[in-house]
Amino acid sequence: MIGNKNLETRNERVRKAVRLETPDRVPFVPTLGNVYCLEYGVTIKSAMQDNANLIPALDALLRECDPDLLYTPDFFPLRTMETLGAVNMSWPGKKPEFGDNFTYQINDATYLDDEDYEEFLKDPSAFLAGKVLTQKFSALKGLKYLDFYSLCGSTVMGFAGLGNPLLRESLEKLLEAGRITSEFTKGMMQVESYCLEKGYPVWGNAVMQNPFDSFADNIRGLINTVMDLKTDPDLLSEAVNRMADAVIPKDVAAAKMMHAQYAFIPLHTGVDEFMSPDDYNRYYWPPLRRLIDSLLKEDITPMIFCEGNYYTRLETLKDVPKGQVVYFFEKQDMKKAKEILGDTACIAGNLDTGLLMHGTPEAVTEETKRLLDICAPGGGYIMSNSISLDNCKRENLIAWRQTVSDCGKY
């Protein structure tokens, strides 16, 4: 078993890169997804039944991949989604044609229509309970009868409303889902403990969103949200600020409770194609900066994944405290990123995941060397891939890791 000395060595290697220093070598932090299942003999369905089912696969993966920081292999609990009747998600077994390795998905949908903004802003919590949860989960339709104002009345007679059979059934389902999900987290903690005992620090156990993305993904729908930037920007801005007021303290508190060193923040809506630089700076960046600042106050490092094309955002991304933030890029001119961000923030990513899936070990080695030549000098660089890895050639993963080990030394 790899001991805690190796755990601290890997931790310090990553921390030095975050601080824009030069560790002994460039940290190797692959962004991994369903590869845990698809390439190492565990089905996605099995992982979604119990996260601890991944542990046998981790032996081979850790040996071959040997990461300096491991993205925690957490999968959604299948039984929770079945219990709630999740209509906004797809998962292995939901339909007969979905096999055990179907890639589970969250489907974009609109739960707040154009005419609903005023109702949402008047009482966001009531809207979420009565209009959003009831649409996302078929088992929770009775929540539309939940009236907190009656429950908080001058007498206790408002509690009679809880006798509504549809409401009672939904509340029972809600509690059942809570019990199931709580039980599932035990497997997640087993996996995390297993990795730590093996000497591998983890990240991805604390995941949160820019409040702009949270509103787009979970309430308004992505397409409608970016359209609102042109049709109703003031309403959208107020709604996002309401989201920020609620979700930022909650997310940071949850990360603290888990003793997370890092917070993973995937940026869904901020790509070049979805909004202009002016709209990005005015509407998207401010709530994200609030989240970043709140995390830094608690000594939690934001690990920000800039999805899609992010060529026009570099000057904005520079507006963070020096040596405390990491930006992972999917599509970026990494030479330009190094020039603009190199004295402010650690940069990571951009090795084409498609190359790991379909290329040769020789091609992977050459691309890894190219990125190291551009990004490694002076420190402040973490080797990672462009998007989360599902299928790949294991020999490519091994070649990638070996090249970083051999050629990434300072």
XYZ file of C-alpha atoms in Angstrom:
410
model
C 0.000 0.000 0.000
C 1.262 3.484 -0.875
C 1.582 5.493 2.293
C 0.850 9.022 3.427
C 4.329 10.208 2.428
C 3.288 9.816 -1.201
C -0.036 11.511 -0.411
C 1.785 14.588 0.871
C 4.282 14.535 -2.010
C 1.462 14.613 -4.543
C -0.448 17.244 -2.576
C 2.556 19.539 -2.403
C 3.310 19.061 -6.110
C -0.158 20.361 -6.973
C -0.121 23.126 -4.365
C 3.162 24.493 -5.729
C 1.733 24.632 -9.235
C -1.330 26.470 -7.924
C 0.969 28.990 -6.219
C 2.754 29.500 -9.578
C 5.905 27.863 -8.246
C 7.982 25.060 -9.778
C 7.491 21.678 -8.119
C 9.802 18.731 -8.872
C 7.749 18.144 -12.021
C 4.522 19.201 -13.699
C 1.553 17.686 -11.811
C -0.451 15.090 -13.727
C -4.188 15.592 -13.078
C -6.307 13.835 -15.727
C -10.005 14.683 -15.792
C -11.676 11.286 -15.652
C -15.317 10.354 -16.148
C -16.890 7.042 -17.104
C -13.450 5.627 -17.914
C -13.538 4.077 -14.435
C -16.282 1.784 -15.703
C -15.874 1.568 -19.451
C -12.193 0.590 -19.455
C -11.701 -1.149 -16.112
C -14.426 -3.767 -15.969
C -17.204 -2.127 -13.939
C -20.502 -1.128 -15.537
C -21.912 2.362 -15.151
C -25.117 0.825 -13.808
C -23.163 -1.025 -11.123
C -21.371 2.177 -10.081
C -24.721 3.971 -9.884
C -26.092 1.202 -7.667
C -23.191 1.451 -5.221
C -20.157 3.667 -5.683
C -18.032 1.194 -3.697
C -18.347 -1.224 -6.635
C -15.652 0.892 -8.295
C -12.942 -0.068 -5.812
C -11.698 -3.164 -7.707
C -11.321 -1.071 -10.863
C -9.369 1.583 -8.971
C -6.471 -0.783 -8.331
C -5.700 -1.075 -12.027
C -6.504 2.552 -12.808
C -4.299 3.999 -10.083
C -1.452 1.713 -11.063
C -1.649 2.660 -14.751
C -2.642 6.301 -14.390
C -0.764 7.262 -11.208
C -2.321 10.753 -10.964
C -1.103 13.474 -8.636
C -4.722 14.434 -7.943
C -7.579 12.042 -8.650
C -10.981 13.232 -9.779
C -13.298 11.435 -7.363
C -15.265 8.769 -9.238
C -18.725 9.724 -8.008
C -21.780 8.532 -9.928
C -25.407 9.565 -9.467
C -27.427 7.178 -7.263
C -29.674 5.209 -9.595
C -32.252 4.292 -6.940
C -32.777 7.949 -6.014
C -33.665 8.842 -9.587
C -35.960 5.825 -9.872
C -37.679 6.661 -6.577
C -38.301 10.273 -7.581
C -39.304 9.451 -11.147
C -36.744 11.860 -12.577
C -38.062 13.053 -15.921
C -35.132 15.361 -16.624
C -32.519 12.611 -16.569
C -31.600 9.458 -18.462
C -29.676 6.547 -16.954
C -28.819 2.877 -17.557
C -32.039 0.850 -17.545
C -34.495 3.750 -17.727
C -35.517 2.489 -21.160
C -35.135 -1.087 -22.444
C -32.708 0.063 -25.109
C -30.408 1.672 -22.527
C -27.738 -0.884 -21.663
C -25.734 -1.163 -18.445
C -23.102 1.230 -19.834
C -25.462 3.918 -21.088
C -23.950 7.299 -20.268
C -26.361 8.970 -17.855
C -27.444 12.459 -18.842
C -29.228 15.523 -17.545
C -31.482 16.842 -20.291
C -31.902 20.574 -20.828
C -35.444 21.726 -20.074
C -37.344 24.880 -19.137
C -39.089 25.062 -15.760
C -39.528 28.830 -15.740
C -41.361 30.315 -18.725
C -41.225 33.932 -19.871
C -44.263 34.901 -17.824
C -42.948 33.208 -14.654
C -40.088 35.575 -13.836
C -42.218 37.813 -11.596
C -43.530 34.846 -9.613
C -40.006 33.464 -9.168
C -38.600 36.784 -7.979
C -41.446 37.298 -5.503
C -40.835 33.963 -3.780
C -37.983 31.852 -5.206
C -38.248 29.021 -2.669
C -41.975 28.561 -3.212
C -41.433 28.587 -6.961
C -38.722 25.927 -6.729
C -40.921 23.679 -4.590
C -44.180 24.182 -6.447
C -43.061 24.657 -10.043
C -39.562 23.224 -10.536
C -39.433 20.074 -8.408
C -42.926 19.117 -9.502
C -41.836 19.179 -13.149
C -38.464 17.498 -12.682
C -39.717 14.566 -10.617
C -43.018 12.825 -11.252
C -43.148 11.536 -7.661
C -43.117 15.100 -6.277
C -46.137 16.583 -8.045
C -47.950 16.940 -4.720
C -45.438 19.550 -3.544
C -47.503 22.184 -5.322
C -49.858 21.957 -2.324
C -47.100 22.729 0.198
C -47.863 26.138 1.756
C -45.174 27.412 4.129
C -47.149 30.558 4.868
C -49.999 28.512 6.341
C -47.508 26.469 8.361
C -46.072 29.674 9.816
C -49.478 31.114 10.741
C -50.534 32.319 14.181
C -52.056 28.898 14.964
C -51.112 25.352 14.017
C -54.224 24.821 11.934
C -52.230 25.321 8.736
C -50.731 21.876 9.287
C -54.067 20.372 8.297
C -52.955 20.998 4.730
C -50.325 18.284 5.144
C -53.182 15.803 5.170
C -53.629 16.246 1.424
C -53.005 12.707 0.074
C -51.000 13.908 -2.928
C -48.815 16.151 -0.775
C -48.299 13.438 1.831
C -47.271 10.933 -0.835
C -44.754 13.387 -2.290
C -43.293 14.179 1.131
C -42.900 10.470 1.824
C -41.099 10.028 -1.489
C -38.890 12.983 -0.640
C -37.879 11.375 2.668
C -37.344 8.008 0.998
C -35.065 9.600 -1.578
C -33.151 11.242 1.262
C -32.580 7.916 2.993
C -31.477 6.222 -0.230
C -29.095 9.015 -1.174
C -27.628 9.167 2.323
C -26.921 5.441 2.141
C -25.320 5.882 -1.297
C -22.901 8.487 0.058
C -21.350 5.805 2.269
C -20.009 4.136 -0.867
C -18.709 7.473 -2.097
C -16.830 7.958 1.161
C -15.438 4.421 0.921
C -14.002 5.206 -2.512
C -12.485 8.478 -1.324
C -10.952 6.828 1.745
C -9.561 4.047 -0.419
C -7.803 6.555 -2.685
C -6.381 8.523 0.240
C -5.083 5.358 1.903
C -3.355 4.484 -1.363
C -1.624 7.869 -1.290
C -3.770 9.717 -3.846
C -5.342 13.075 -2.926
C -8.761 13.694 -4.462
C -10.768 16.515 -5.948
C -14.265 16.676 -7.387
C -15.890 15.746 -4.083
C -17.002 19.386 -3.887
C -18.724 20.432 -7.122
C -20.559 23.711 -7.551
C -21.762 25.996 -10.296
C -21.538 29.625 -11.204
C -24.996 30.865 -10.059
C -25.595 31.943 -13.661
C -25.152 28.326 -14.772
C -27.205 27.056 -11.852
C -30.135 29.196 -12.971
C -29.660 28.178 -16.618
C -29.184 24.446 -15.994
C -31.734 23.898 -13.270
C -34.526 26.428 -13.747
C -34.706 28.491 -16.923
C -33.011 26.192 -19.434
C -29.723 26.952 -21.159
C -31.013 28.237 -24.497
C -33.672 30.477 -22.945
C -31.169 31.885 -20.467
C -28.675 33.024 -23.094
C -31.543 34.464 -25.149
C -32.640 36.429 -22.068
C -29.325 38.260 -22.185
C -30.771 40.167 -25.151
C -34.499 40.196 -24.380
C -34.677 40.510 -20.548
C -31.179 41.146 -19.189
C -32.332 43.009 -16.060
C -34.772 40.273 -15.037
C -32.137 37.635 -15.683
C -29.519 39.516 -13.682
C -31.850 39.880 -10.699
C -32.756 36.185 -10.834
C -29.096 35.140 -10.977
C -28.261 37.407 -8.043
C -31.046 35.763 -6.048
C -29.529 32.396 -6.919
C -26.100 33.607 -5.843
C -27.415 34.816 -2.484
C -28.832 31.361 -1.802
C -26.446 28.863 -3.367
C -22.979 30.335 -2.732
C -23.134 30.126 1.098
C -24.727 26.668 0.865
C -22.116 25.302 -1.546
C -19.158 26.716 0.364
C -20.516 25.380 3.659
C -20.917 21.919 2.108
C -17.331 21.999 0.802
C -16.070 22.967 4.277
C -18.044 20.145 5.860
C -16.319 17.673 3.500
C -12.895 19.196 4.299
C -12.445 19.715 0.566
C -9.163 21.276 -0.546
C -10.521 22.018 -4.005
C -13.857 23.052 -5.499
C -14.632 21.948 -9.039
C -16.579 24.614 -10.972
C -17.563 23.626 -14.534
C -18.576 26.657 -16.594
C -21.414 25.598 -18.894
C -22.863 28.785 -20.350
C -19.856 31.067 -20.618
C -18.442 29.847 -23.940
C -17.553 32.328 -26.667
C -20.471 31.227 -28.843
C -23.156 31.885 -26.202
C -22.408 35.475 -25.213
C -20.298 38.445 -26.155
C -17.320 39.512 -24.047
C -19.359 42.486 -22.793
C -22.244 40.258 -21.682
C -19.778 37.835 -20.117
C -18.162 40.615 -18.111
C -21.454 42.189 -17.074
C -23.635 39.170 -16.301
C -21.566 35.993 -16.108
C -18.327 36.961 -14.398
C -19.672 38.883 -11.346
C -21.518 35.920 -9.737
C -18.592 33.636 -10.577
C -16.181 36.082 -8.944
C -18.435 36.114 -5.850
C -18.165 32.332 -5.690
C -14.384 32.406 -6.168
C -13.925 34.976 -3.403
C -16.163 33.034 -1.013
C -14.134 29.858 -1.572
C -10.795 31.611 -1.145
C -11.911 33.039 2.202
C -12.209 29.432 3.370
C -8.840 28.381 1.867
C -10.540 26.250 -0.786
C -8.890 26.356 -4.203
C -11.296 26.940 -7.117
C -10.619 24.486 -9.951
C -12.498 26.151 -12.794
C -13.220 24.230 -15.968
C -13.681 26.594 -18.917
C -15.804 24.476 -21.236
C -15.823 24.979 -24.996
C -14.155 27.893 -26.773
C -12.743 30.381 -24.272
C -10.511 32.475 -26.488
C -12.051 35.889 -25.676
C -12.174 35.493 -21.871
C -8.519 35.492 -20.823
C -8.280 39.130 -19.728
C -11.392 38.703 -17.582
C -10.077 35.489 -16.019
C -7.018 37.433 -14.919
C -9.162 39.303 -12.376
C -8.441 36.951 -9.446
C -5.947 36.922 -6.559
C -2.507 35.737 -7.604
C -1.599 32.084 -7.179
C -4.907 30.871 -5.774
C -7.023 29.749 -8.754
C -6.688 27.041 -11.428
C -8.241 27.337 -14.893
C -8.741 24.137 -16.901
C -9.298 24.731 -20.615
C -11.042 22.628 -23.239
C -10.324 24.784 -26.297
C -7.737 27.477 -25.887
C -4.538 28.882 -27.359
C -2.357 27.715 -24.457
C 0.559 29.919 -25.485
C -1.723 32.948 -25.212
C -3.175 31.648 -21.942
C 0.320 31.328 -20.519
C 1.227 34.849 -21.638
C -1.865 36.479 -20.140
C -2.565 34.340 -17.078
C 0.882 32.970 -16.294
C 1.700 35.552 -13.624
C -1.763 35.342 -12.034
C -3.344 31.888 -12.182
C -2.353 28.292 -12.749
C -3.476 26.923 -16.122
C -4.340 23.327 -16.987
C -5.901 21.101 -19.582
C -6.175 21.259 -23.361
C -4.694 17.869 -24.231
C -7.284 16.602 -26.698
C -9.394 13.872 -25.073
C -10.206 12.649 -28.578
C -6.508 11.886 -29.033
C -6.561 9.689 -25.925
C -9.607 7.901 -27.321
C -8.565 7.391 -30.938
C -4.874 8.276 -31.325
C -1.657 6.324 -30.926
C 0.750 6.341 -27.960
C 3.299 8.081 -30.175
C 0.862 10.883 -31.060
C -0.120 11.285 -27.407
C 3.545 11.526 -26.439
C 4.261 14.209 -29.025
C 1.243 16.324 -28.062
C 2.147 16.031 -24.383
C 5.687 17.230 -25.102
C 4.329 20.146 -27.146
C 2.098 21.311 -24.284
C 4.905 20.916 -21.763
C 7.217 23.055 -23.920
C 4.603 25.825 -24.058
C 3.112 25.757 -20.582
C 5.597 24.262 -18.131
C 8.386 26.897 -18.086
C 8.276 28.978 -14.909
C 5.707 26.748 -13.194
C 2.011 27.362 -12.783
C 0.938 24.520 -15.080
C -0.985 21.290 -14.499
C -1.163 18.639 -17.206
C -4.763 17.633 -17.883
C -7.071 16.818 -20.774
C -9.642 18.851 -22.652
C -12.877 17.206 -21.455
C -13.831 14.384 -19.136
C -12.537 11.018 -20.317
C -14.994 8.167 -20.875
C -13.640 5.726 -23.447
C -9.921 5.643 -24.172
C -7.076 3.365 -25.158
C -5.387 2.398 -21.926
C -1.991 2.340 -23.647
C -2.552 6.020 -24.502
C -3.295 6.845 -20.874
C -0.104 5.082 -19.809
C 1.969 6.855 -22.494
C 0.525 10.203 -21.434
C 1.372 9.678 -17.791
C 4.854 8.352 -18.591
C 5.656 11.312 -20.831
C 4.707 13.780 -18.082
C 6.863 11.821 -15.637
C 9.849 11.732 -17.992
C 9.628 15.150 -19.666
C 7.826 17.301 -17.101
C 10.687 17.599 -14.614
C 11.951 21.015 -13.554
